[in-house]
Structure formats: C-alpha cells, structure tokens
Short mmCIF file of C-alpha atoms in Angstrom, two decimals:
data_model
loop_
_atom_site.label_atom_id
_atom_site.label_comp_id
_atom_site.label_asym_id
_atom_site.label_seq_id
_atom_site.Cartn_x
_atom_site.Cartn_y
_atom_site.Cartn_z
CA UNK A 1 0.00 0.00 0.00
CA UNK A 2 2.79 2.68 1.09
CA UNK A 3 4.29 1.74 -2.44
CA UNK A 4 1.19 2.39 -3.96
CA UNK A 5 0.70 5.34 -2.27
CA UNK A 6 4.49 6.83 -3.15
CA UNK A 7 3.54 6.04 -7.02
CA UNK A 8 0.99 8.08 -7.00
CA UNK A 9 2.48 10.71 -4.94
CA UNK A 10 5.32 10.69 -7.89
CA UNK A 11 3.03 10.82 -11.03
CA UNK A 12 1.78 13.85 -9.16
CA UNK A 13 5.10 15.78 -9.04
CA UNK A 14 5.58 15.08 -12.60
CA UNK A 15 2.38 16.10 -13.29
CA UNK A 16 2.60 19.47 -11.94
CA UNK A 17 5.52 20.29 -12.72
CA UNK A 18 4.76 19.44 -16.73
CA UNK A 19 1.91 21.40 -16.57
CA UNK A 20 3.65 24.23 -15.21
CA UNK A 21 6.13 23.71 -17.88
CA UNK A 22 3.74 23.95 -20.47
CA UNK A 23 1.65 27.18 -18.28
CA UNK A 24 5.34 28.99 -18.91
CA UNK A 25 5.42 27.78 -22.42
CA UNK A 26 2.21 28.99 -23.42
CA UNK A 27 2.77 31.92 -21.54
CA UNK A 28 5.57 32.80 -23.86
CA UNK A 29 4.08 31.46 -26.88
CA UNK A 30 1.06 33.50 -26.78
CA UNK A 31 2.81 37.12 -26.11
CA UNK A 32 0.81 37.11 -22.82
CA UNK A 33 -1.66 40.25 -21.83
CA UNK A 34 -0.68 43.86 -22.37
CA UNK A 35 -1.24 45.88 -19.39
CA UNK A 36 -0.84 49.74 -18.88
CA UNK A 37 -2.58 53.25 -17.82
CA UNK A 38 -2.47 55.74 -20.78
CA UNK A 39 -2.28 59.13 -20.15
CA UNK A 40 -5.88 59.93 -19.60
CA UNK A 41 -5.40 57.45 -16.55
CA UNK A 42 -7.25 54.82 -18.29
CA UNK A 43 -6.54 50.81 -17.38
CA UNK A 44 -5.93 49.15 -20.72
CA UNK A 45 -5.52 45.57 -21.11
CA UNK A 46 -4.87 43.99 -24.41
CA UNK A 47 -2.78 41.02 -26.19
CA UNK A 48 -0.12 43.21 -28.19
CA UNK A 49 1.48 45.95 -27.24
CA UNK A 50 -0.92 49.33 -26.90
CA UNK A 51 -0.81 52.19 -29.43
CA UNK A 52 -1.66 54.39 -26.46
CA UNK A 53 0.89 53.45 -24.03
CA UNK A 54 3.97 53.55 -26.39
CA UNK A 55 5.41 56.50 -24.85
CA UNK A 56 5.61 55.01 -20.99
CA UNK A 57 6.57 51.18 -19.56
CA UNK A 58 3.81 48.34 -20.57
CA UNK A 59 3.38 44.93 -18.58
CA UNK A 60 3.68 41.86 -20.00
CA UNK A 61 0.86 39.54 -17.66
CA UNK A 62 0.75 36.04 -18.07
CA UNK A 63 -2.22 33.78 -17.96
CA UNK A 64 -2.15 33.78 -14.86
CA UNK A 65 -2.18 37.15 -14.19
CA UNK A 66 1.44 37.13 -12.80
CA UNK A 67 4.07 39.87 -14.29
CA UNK A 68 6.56 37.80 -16.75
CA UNK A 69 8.29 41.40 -18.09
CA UNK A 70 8.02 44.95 -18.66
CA UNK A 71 8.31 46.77 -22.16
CA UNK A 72 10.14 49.91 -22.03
CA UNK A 73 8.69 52.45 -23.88
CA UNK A 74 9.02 53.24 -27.90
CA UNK A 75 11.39 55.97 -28.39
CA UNK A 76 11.48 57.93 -31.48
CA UNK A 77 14.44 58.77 -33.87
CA UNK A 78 14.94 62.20 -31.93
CA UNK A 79 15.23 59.90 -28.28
CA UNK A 80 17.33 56.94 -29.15
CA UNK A 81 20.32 59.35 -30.96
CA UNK A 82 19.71 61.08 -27.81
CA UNK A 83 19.57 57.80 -25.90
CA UNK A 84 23.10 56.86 -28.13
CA UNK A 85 24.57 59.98 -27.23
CA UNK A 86 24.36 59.49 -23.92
CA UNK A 87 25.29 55.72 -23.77
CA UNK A 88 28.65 56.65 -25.89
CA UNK A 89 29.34 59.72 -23.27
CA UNK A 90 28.89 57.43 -20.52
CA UNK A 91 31.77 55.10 -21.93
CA UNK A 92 33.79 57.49 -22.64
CA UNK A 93 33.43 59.03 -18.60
CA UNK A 94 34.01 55.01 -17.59
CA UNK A 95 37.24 55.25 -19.74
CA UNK A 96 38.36 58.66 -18.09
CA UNK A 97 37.69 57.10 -14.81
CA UNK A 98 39.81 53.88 -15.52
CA UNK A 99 42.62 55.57 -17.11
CA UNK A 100 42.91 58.10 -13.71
CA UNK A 101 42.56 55.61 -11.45
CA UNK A 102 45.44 54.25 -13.63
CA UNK A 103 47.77 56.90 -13.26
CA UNK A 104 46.86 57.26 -9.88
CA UNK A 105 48.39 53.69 -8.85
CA UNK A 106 51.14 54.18 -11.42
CA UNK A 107 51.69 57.14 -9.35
CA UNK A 108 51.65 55.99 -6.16
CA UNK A 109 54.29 53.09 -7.08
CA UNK A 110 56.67 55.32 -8.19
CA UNK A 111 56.40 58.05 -5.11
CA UNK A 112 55.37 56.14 -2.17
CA UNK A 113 55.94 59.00 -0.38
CA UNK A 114 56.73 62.71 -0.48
CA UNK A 115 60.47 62.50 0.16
CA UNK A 116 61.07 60.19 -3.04
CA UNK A 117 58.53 62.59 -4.64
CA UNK A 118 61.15 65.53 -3.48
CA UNK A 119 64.01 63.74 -4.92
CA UNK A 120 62.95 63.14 -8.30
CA UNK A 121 62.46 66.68 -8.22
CA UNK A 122 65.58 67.55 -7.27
CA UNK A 123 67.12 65.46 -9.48
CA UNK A 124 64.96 66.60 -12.84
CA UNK A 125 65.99 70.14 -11.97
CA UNK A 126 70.15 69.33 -11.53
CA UNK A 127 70.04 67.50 -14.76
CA UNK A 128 68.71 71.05 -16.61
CA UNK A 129 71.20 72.87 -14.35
CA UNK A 130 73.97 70.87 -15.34
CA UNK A 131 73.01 71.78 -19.13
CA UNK A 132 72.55 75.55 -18.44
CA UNK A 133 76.37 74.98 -16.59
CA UNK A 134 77.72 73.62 -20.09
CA UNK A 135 75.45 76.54 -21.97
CA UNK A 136 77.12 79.40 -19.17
CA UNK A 137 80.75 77.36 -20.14
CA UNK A 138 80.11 78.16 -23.87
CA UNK A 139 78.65 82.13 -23.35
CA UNK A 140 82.09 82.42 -21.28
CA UNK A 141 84.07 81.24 -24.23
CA UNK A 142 82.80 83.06 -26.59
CA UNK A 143 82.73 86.20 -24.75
CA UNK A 144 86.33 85.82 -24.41
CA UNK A 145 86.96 85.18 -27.84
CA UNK A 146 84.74 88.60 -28.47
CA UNK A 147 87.22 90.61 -26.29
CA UNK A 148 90.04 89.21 -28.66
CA UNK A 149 88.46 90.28 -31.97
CA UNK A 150 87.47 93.07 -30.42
CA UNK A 151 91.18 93.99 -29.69
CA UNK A 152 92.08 93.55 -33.69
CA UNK A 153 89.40 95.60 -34.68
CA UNK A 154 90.95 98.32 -33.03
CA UNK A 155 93.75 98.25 -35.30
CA UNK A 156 90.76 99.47 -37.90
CA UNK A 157 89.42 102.17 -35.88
CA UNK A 158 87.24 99.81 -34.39
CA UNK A 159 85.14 99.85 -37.62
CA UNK A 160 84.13 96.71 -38.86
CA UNK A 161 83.47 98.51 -42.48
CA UNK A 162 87.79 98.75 -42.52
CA UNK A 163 88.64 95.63 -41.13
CA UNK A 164 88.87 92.40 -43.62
CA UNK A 165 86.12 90.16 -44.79
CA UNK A 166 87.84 87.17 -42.61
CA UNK A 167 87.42 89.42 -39.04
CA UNK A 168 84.38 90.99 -40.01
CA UNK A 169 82.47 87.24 -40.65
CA UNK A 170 84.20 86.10 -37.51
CA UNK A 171 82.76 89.62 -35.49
CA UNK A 172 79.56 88.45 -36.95
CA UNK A 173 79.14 84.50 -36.21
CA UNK A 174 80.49 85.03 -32.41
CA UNK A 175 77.38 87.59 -32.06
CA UNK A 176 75.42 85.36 -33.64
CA UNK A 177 76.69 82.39 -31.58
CA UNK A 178 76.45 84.49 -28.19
CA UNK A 179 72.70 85.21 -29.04
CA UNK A 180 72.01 81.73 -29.55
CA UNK A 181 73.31 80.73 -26.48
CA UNK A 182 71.67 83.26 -24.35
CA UNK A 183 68.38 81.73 -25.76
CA UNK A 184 69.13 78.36 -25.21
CA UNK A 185 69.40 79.39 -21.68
CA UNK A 186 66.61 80.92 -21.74
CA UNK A 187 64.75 77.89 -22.88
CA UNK A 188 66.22 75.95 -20.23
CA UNK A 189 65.15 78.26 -17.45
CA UNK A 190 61.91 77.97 -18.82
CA UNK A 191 61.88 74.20 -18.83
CA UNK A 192 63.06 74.42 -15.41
CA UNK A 193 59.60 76.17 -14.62
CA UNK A 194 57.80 73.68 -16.16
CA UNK A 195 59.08 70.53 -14.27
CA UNK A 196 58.23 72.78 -11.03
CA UNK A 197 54.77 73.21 -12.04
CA UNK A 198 54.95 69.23 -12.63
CA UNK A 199 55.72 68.19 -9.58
CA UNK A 200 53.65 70.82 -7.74
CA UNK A 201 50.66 69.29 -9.69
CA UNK A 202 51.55 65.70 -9.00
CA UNK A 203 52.09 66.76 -5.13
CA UNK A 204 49.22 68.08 -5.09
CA UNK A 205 46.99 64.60 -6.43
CA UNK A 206 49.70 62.40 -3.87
CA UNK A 207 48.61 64.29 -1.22
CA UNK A 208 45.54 63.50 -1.77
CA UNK A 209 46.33 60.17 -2.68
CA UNK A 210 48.12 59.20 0.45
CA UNK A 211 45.64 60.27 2.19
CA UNK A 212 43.36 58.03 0.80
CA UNK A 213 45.59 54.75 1.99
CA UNK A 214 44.90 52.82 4.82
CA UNK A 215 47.57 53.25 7.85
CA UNK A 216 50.26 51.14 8.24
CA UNK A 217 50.48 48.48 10.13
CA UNK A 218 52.41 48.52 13.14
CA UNK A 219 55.49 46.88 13.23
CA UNK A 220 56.03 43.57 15.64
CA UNK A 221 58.37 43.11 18.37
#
C-alpha cells in the first residue's frame, strides 16, 4: 500500500511540474496580456502591445495574471540618438575614470611617499642645471673670444666697415653664436619652470592620494 501510495504521490510531481512547464510555455508562446494606464489614466488591457501606451513602460501579464516582463517604452528617432549619445558619453566618462585611477596607482608606485617625490624633483631640476652649466661654459668662451676680436678691430678704428672680410664674418658668427646661447638658456630656465609646475601638480593629487591609503600596520616586536 505505502508503495502504492508513493507512485501516486510521484506521477503527481511530474504532473505538476509538466503542466507548469507547459503554463510557462504557453505563456511565452502566446505574447501574454498587455497591461498599462495611458495618459488619460485609463486601465488598458490587451494582447499586443498598446498604441496608447507607447510613450511610458507596458506589462507583460501572463495567464495567470502574474508579471513575466516589462516593455520599455518606444522611443522615437529624436530619443534613441539622444539615448546613443548618452550611452557613448557614458563610456567614454568610464574610460576617463579607468585611465585616472590608472595613473593614480602608477603614481603611487613610483612616489610612495613625499620624500622620493622631493628627490625626483631635485634630481629633474640638476640634470637642466647641469646643461645651463655647459650653456654658461660656452657664453664664457665666446665672450672671451669677443674681447680678442674686439682687440684687432681696433687696429681698424674699431670699424668693422675697414677691417677684412675674414674678421668681419668672424665679429659676426660670435654675435650670432652668443645670441644663440643666451636663448638656449633661456629655454632651459623655462623648462626648469615647467618641471616645477609638474611636480607641484603631482604633489598636489599624492597628497591626496596618500591620504586616501589605509595606515600602516604597526610593526612587531
């Protein structure tokens, strides 16, 4: 008897769930029941989507009555390049963000803290100022070799129109070489300017940045 009884008990399981199988089935072969309140606040039911409700969210009712899905609502031309718009700005923003937070821990590896920050400043700013040194080296040089073609110009009266074609080129590329010079410098001071700004700017994101990380732990005994 208790075997008969667990036979049944089986074919009964099976039964349901088929038929709840085949509920689902027909739920999704039929399109279910269209369900919405148009803008005059009206309760329409129907078994395709409704004219009158394409501008707001239908839903999709099954046989049952149950909600299987909602139906967003039909945009026009106008909203989905709109709608596009917006989805391609809002991967370009994700982008932005992953690239920052990038640099940020690209950052933070490379100045842990402020004193290796301080010496990599330092050390950008001696390697210009070792190239301004050779620059001054060369201005000196050539100022000295002024003073000398200076002195054989005086044999002329100092005036270049009297002296020969070989000292007057020679007068001419050393003030042409000493004005080159002085600009490089220039340039170099300026570059020197730009590395501070630099660093201030990346001091100014670590600090913010170190901030950010969790303390230390403290050391064992």
């Amino acid at each position: 008897m208790k075997q008969a009884l667990h036979a049944k008990l089986s074919l009964y399981v099976v039964a349901t769930v088929w038929a709840g199988a085949m509920t689902a089935q027909a739920q999704v072969n039929s399109g279910g029941i269209y369900a919405c309140t148009d803008a005059n606040g009206r309760r329409i039911t129907a078994d395709r989507p409704i004219a009158s409700c394409v501008d707001r969210e239908q839903r999709v009712l099954g046989n049952t009555g149950v909600e299987v899905r909602r139906v967003g609502p039909t945009l026009t031309d106008q909203e989905r390049s709109a709608q596009e718009a917006k989805r391609r700005q809002d991967q370009v923003e994700q982008q932005r963000l992953r690239e920052e937070r990038s640099r940020d821990r690209a950052m933070l590896a490379r100045f842990p803290s402020q004193g290796v920050h301080d010496a990599a400043r330092a050390e950008a700013i001696a390697q210009v100022n070792d190239v301004i040194g050779v620059a001054q080296k060369r201005q000196i040089d050539l100022q000295e070799r002024r003073r000398k073609l200076n002195t054989e110009l005086e044999f002329y009266q100092n005036d270049p129109k009297k002296a020969p074609a070989n000292l007057r080129r020679q007068l001419d590329d050393n003030t042409e070489s000493q004005a080159e010079q002085q600009r490089f410098i220039k340039q170099q001071e300026e570059e020197k300017q730009r590395i501070n700004q630099r660093f201030d700017a990346e001091l100014q994101q670590l600090r913010k940045l170190w901030a950010e990380l969790p303390p230390a732990a403290p050391r064992s005994h």
